[in-house]
mmCIF file of C-alpha atoms in Angstrom:
data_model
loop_
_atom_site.group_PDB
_atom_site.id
_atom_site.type_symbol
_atom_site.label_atom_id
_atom_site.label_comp_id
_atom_site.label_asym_id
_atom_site.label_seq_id
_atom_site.Cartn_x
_atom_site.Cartn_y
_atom_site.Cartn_z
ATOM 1 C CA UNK A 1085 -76.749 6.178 228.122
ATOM 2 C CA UNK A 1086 -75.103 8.863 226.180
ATOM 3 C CA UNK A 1087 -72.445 8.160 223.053
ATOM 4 C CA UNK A 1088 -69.832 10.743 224.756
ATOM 5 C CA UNK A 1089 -69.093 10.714 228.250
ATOM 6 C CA UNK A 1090 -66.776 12.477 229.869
ATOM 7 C CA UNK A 1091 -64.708 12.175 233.167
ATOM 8 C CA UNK A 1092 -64.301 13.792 235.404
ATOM 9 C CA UNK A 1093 -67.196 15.917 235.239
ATOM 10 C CA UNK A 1094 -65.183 18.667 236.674
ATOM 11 C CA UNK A 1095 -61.786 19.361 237.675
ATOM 12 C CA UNK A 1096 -59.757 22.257 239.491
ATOM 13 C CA UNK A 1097 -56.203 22.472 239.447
ATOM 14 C CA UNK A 1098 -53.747 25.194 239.666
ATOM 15 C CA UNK A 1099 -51.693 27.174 237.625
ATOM 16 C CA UNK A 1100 -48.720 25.240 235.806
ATOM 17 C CA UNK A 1101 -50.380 21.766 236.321
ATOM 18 C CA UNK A 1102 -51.062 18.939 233.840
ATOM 19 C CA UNK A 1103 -55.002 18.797 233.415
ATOM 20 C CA UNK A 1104 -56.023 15.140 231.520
ATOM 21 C CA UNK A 1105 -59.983 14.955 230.701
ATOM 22 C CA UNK A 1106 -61.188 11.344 229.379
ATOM 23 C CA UNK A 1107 -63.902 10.591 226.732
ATOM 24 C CA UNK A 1108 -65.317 7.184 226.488
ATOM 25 C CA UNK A 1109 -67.733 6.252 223.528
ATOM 26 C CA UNK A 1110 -69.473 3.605 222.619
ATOM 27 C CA UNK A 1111 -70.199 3.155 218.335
ATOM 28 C CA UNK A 1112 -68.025 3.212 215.767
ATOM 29 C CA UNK A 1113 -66.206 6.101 214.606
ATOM 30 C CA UNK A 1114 -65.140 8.122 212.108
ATOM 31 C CA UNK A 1115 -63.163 10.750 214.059
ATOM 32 C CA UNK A 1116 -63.380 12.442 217.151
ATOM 33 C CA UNK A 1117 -62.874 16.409 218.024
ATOM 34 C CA UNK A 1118 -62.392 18.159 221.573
ATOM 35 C CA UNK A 1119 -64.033 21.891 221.626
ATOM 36 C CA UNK A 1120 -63.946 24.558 224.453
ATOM 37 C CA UNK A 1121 -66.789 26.363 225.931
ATOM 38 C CA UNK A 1122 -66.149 29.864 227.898
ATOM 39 C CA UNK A 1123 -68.649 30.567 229.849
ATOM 40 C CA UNK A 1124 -72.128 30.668 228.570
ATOM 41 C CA UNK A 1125 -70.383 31.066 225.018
ATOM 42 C CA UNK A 1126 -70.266 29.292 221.827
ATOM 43 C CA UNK A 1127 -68.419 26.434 221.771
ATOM 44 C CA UNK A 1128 -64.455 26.603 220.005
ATOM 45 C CA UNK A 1129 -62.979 23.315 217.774
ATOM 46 C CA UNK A 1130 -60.008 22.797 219.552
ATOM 47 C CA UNK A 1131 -58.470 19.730 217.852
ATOM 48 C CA UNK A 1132 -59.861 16.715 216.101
ATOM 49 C CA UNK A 1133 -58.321 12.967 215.657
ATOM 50 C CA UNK A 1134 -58.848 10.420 212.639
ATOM 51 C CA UNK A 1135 -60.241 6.891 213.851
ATOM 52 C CA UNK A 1136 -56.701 5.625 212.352
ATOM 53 C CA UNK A 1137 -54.336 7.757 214.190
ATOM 54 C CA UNK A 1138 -53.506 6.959 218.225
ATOM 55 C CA UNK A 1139 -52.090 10.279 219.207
ATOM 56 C CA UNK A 1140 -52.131 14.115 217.763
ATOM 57 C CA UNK A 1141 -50.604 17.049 219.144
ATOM 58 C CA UNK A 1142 -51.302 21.130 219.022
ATOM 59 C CA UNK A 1143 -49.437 23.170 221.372
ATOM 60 C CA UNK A 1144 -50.323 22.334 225.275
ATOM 61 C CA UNK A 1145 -52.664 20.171 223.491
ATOM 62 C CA UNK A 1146 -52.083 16.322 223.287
ATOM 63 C CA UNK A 1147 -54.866 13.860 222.199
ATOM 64 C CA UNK A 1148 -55.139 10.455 222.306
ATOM 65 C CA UNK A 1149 -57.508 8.290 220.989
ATOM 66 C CA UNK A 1150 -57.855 4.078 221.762
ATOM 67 C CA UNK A 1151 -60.625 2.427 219.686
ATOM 68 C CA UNK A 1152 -60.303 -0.598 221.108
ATOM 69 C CA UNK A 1153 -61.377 0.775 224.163
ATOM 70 C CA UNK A 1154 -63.360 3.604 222.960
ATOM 71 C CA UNK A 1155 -61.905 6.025 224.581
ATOM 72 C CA UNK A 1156 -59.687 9.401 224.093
ATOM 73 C CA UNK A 1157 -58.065 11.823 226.262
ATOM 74 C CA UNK A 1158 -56.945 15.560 226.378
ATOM 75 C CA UNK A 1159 -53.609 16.576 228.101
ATOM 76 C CA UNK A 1160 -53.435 19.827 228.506
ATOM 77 C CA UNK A 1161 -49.937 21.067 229.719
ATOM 78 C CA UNK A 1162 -48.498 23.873 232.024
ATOM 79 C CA UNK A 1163 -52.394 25.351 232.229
ATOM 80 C CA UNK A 1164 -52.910 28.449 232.751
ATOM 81 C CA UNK A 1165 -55.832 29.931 234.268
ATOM 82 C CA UNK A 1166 -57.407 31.290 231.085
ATOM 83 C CA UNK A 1167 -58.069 27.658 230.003
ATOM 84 C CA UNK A 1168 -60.896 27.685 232.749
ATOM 85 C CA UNK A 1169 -63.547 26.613 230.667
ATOM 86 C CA UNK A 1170 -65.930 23.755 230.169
ATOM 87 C CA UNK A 1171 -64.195 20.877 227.569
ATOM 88 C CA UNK A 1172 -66.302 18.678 225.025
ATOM 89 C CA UNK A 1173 -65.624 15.462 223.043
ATOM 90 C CA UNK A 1174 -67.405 14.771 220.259
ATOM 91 C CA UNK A 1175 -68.013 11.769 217.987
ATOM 92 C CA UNK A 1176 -68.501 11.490 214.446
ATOM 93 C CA UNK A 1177 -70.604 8.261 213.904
ATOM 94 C CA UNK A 1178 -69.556 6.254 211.360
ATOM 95 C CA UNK A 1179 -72.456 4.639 210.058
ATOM 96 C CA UNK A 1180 -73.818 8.571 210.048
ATOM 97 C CA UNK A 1181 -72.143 11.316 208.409
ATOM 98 C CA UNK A 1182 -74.665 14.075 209.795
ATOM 99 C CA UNK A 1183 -74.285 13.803 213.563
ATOM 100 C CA UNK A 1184 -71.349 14.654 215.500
ATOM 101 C CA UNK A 1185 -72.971 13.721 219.418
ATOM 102 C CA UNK A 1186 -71.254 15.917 222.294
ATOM 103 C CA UNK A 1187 -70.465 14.587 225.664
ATOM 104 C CA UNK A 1188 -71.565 16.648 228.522
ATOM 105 C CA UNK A 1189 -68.660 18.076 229.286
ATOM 106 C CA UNK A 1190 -65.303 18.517 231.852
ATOM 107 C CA UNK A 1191 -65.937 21.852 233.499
ATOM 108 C CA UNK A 1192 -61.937 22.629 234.118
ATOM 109 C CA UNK A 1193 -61.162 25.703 237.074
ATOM 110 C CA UNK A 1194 -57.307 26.445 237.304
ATOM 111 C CA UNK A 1195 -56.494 28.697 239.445
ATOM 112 C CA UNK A 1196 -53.872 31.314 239.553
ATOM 113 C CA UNK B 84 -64.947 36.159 216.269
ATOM 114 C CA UNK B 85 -65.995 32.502 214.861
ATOM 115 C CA UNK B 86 -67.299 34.020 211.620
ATOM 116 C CA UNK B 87 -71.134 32.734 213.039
ATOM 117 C CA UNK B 88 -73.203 35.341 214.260
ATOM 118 C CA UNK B 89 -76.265 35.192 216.153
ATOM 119 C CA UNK B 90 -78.935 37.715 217.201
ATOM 120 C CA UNK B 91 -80.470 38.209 219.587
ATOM 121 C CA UNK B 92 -77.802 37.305 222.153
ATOM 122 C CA UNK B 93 -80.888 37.034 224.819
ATOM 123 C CA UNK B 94 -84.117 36.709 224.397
ATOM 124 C CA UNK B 95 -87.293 36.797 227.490
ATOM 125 C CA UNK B 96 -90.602 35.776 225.633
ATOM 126 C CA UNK B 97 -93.730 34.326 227.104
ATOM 127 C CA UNK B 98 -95.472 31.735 226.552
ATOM 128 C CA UNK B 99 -97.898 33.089 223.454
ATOM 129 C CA UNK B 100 -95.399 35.072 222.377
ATOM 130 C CA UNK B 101 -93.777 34.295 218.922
ATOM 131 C CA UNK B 102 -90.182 35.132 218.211
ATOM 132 C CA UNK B 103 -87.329 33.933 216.117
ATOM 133 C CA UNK B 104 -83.492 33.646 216.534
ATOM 134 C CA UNK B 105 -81.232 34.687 213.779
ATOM 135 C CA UNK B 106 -77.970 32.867 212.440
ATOM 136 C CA UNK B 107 -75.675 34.365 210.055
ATOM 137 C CA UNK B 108 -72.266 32.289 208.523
ATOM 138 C CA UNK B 109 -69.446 34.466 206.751
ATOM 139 C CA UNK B 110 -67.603 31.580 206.311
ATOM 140 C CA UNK B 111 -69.014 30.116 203.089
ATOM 141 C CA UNK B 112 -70.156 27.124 204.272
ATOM 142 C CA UNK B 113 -72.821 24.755 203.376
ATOM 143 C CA UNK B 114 -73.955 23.050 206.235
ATOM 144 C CA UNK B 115 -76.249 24.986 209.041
ATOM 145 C CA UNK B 116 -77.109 23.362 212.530
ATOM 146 C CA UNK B 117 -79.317 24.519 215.271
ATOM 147 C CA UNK B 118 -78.279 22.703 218.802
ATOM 148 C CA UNK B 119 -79.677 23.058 222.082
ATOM 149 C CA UNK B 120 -77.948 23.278 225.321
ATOM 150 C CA UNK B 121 -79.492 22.644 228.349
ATOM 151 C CA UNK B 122 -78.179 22.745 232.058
ATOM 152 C CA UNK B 123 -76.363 19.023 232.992
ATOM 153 C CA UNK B 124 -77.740 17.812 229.249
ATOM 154 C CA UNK B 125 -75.501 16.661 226.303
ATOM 155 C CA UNK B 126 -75.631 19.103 223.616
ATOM 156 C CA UNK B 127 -78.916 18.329 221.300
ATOM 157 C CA UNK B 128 -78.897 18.685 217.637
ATOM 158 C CA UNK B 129 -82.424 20.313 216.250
ATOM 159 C CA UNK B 130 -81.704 20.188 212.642
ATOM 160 C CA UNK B 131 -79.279 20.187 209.774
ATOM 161 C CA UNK B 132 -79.932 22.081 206.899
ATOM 162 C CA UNK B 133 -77.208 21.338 203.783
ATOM 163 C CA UNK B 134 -77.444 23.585 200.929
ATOM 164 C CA UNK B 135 -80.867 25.272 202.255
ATOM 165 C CA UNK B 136 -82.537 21.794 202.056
ATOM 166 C CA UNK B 137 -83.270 19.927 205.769
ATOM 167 C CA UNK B 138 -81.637 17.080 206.091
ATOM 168 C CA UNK B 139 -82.113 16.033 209.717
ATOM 169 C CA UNK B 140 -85.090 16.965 212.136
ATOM 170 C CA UNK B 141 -84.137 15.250 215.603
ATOM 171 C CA UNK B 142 -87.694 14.570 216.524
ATOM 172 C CA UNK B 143 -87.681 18.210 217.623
ATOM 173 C CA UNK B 144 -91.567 19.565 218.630
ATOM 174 C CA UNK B 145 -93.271 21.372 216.338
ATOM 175 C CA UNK B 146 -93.509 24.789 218.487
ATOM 176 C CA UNK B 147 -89.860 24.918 217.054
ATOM 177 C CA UNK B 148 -89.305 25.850 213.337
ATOM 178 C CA UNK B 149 -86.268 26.534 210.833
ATOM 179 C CA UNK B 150 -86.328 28.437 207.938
ATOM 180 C CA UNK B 151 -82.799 28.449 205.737
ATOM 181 C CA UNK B 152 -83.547 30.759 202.819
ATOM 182 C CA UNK B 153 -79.933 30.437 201.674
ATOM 183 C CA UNK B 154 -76.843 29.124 202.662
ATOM 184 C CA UNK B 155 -75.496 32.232 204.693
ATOM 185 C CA UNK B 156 -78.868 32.646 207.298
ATOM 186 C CA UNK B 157 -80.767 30.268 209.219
ATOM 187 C CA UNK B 158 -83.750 31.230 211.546
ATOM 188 C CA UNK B 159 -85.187 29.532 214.592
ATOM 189 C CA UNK B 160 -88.714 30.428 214.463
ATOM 190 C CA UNK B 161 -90.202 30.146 218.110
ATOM 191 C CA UNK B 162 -94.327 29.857 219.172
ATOM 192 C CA UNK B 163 -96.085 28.787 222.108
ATOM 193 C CA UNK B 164 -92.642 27.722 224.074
ATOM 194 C CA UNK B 165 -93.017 26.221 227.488
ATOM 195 C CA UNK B 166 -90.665 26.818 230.397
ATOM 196 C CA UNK B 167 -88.439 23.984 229.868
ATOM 197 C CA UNK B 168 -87.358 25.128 226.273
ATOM 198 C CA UNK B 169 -85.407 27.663 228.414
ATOM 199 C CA UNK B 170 -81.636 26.879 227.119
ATOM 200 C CA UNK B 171 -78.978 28.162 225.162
ATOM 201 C CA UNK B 172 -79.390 27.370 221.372
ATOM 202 C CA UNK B 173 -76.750 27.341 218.899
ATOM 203 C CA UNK B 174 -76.143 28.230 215.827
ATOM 204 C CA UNK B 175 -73.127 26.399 213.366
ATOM 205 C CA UNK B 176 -71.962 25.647 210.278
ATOM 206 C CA UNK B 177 -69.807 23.480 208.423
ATOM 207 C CA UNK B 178 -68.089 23.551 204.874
ATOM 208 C CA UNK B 179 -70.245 20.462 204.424
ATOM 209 C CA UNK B 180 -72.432 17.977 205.634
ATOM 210 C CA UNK B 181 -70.394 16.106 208.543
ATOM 211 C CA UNK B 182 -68.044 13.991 206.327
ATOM 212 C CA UNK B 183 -64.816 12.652 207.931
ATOM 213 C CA UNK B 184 -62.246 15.599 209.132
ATOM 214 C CA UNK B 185 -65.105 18.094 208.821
ATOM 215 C CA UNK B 186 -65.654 20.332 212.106
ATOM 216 C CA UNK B 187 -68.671 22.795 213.066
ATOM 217 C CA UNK B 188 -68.003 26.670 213.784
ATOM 218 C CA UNK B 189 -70.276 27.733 216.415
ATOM 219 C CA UNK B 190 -71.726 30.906 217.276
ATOM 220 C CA UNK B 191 -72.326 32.673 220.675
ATOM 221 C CA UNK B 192 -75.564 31.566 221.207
ATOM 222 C CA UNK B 193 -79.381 33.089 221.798
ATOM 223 C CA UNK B 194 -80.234 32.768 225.775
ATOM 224 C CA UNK B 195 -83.643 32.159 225.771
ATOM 225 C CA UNK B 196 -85.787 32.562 228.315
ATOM 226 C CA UNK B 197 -89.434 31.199 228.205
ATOM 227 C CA UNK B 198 -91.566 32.586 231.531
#
């Protein structure tokens, strides 16, 4: 089984909606990041959380991040539909300062 | 514009052929990665390169092979691919080596196509 997981594995909503994607892990951390993939693009940090803080904020962005449960979510608010894209945690291992190990992904549709 | 730029943006190559995929990094970073991403597959990391020296080689077949001749450029040197190294591969960098708070700049990506 896979380090990052991600649920749902996709998700369509509609324009002005509240879109939450969840990231579970399983080893320790040091941080963890979100990034955003367009379409058969390169993939775009989006935000990234300490193991020591719970919650962190960047515009519609809200991330929150449990290590006792080894887990984090992304909230993002009033979507629009240009935030149709595919979303990716990813964990920095602790015990390995090379690897940061993506998820597979929430593929996110909001329609207009 | 992520500051990583990677040619070519697709490439079609049999399976004799021999190619290579190109990474440049304006960002003045130290850190290189290649990943691969595959259809329904977590993203996979090939290697790391840190200062032009390899640090990490994911088990990654030999018919796959870096070259960092300095800390700007990073090559993907391709020979005898089969049909399932079809995939998107990735070029990124970091300011350096994956220490806490760091993140990874990607570039577009190379489509490659092995028939």
């Amino acid at each position: 089984s896979q380090q990052g997981e991600e649920d749902p594995q996709a998700l369509s909503i509609q324009e002005g909606e509240n879109a939450t994607m969840n990231c579970s892990y399983k080893t320790s951390i040091n941080n963890l990041q979100w990034y955003r993939q367009n379409s058969g693009r390169g993939l775009v940090h989006l935000i990234l959380i300490r193991s020591n803080e719970r919650e962190k904020h960047s515009g519609r962005l809200r991330v929150t991040l449990d290590t006792s449960k080894k887990s984090s979510s992304l909230l993002i608010t009033a979507s629009r539909a240009a935030d149709t894209a595919s979303y990716f945690c990813a964990t920095g291992l602790s015990y390995n300062t090379d690897k940061l190990i993506f998820g597979t992904g929430t593929r996110l549709q909001v329609f207009p | 514009e992520t500051g990583v730029t990677q040619t070519p943006r697709h490439l079609v190559m049999g399976m004799t052929n021999k190619k290579s995929l190109k990474c440049e990094q304006h960002l003045g970073h130290n850190a290189m990665y290649w990943y691969k991403q595959s259809a329904k597959k977590p993203l996979e990391l090939m290697f790391v390169y840190s200062l032009e020296e390899r640090v990490e080689n994911n088990s990654v077949p030999s018919r796959f092979s870096p070259e960092c001749p300095n800390s700007s450029h990073l090559f993907l040197h391709l020979h005898t691919l089969q049909p399932e190294d079809s995939a998107l591969y990735l070029c990124a960098s970091s300011q350096e080596r994956l220490l806490s708070g760091n993140t990874i700049y990607f570039g577009e990506g190379s489509w490659l196509t092995v028939v």
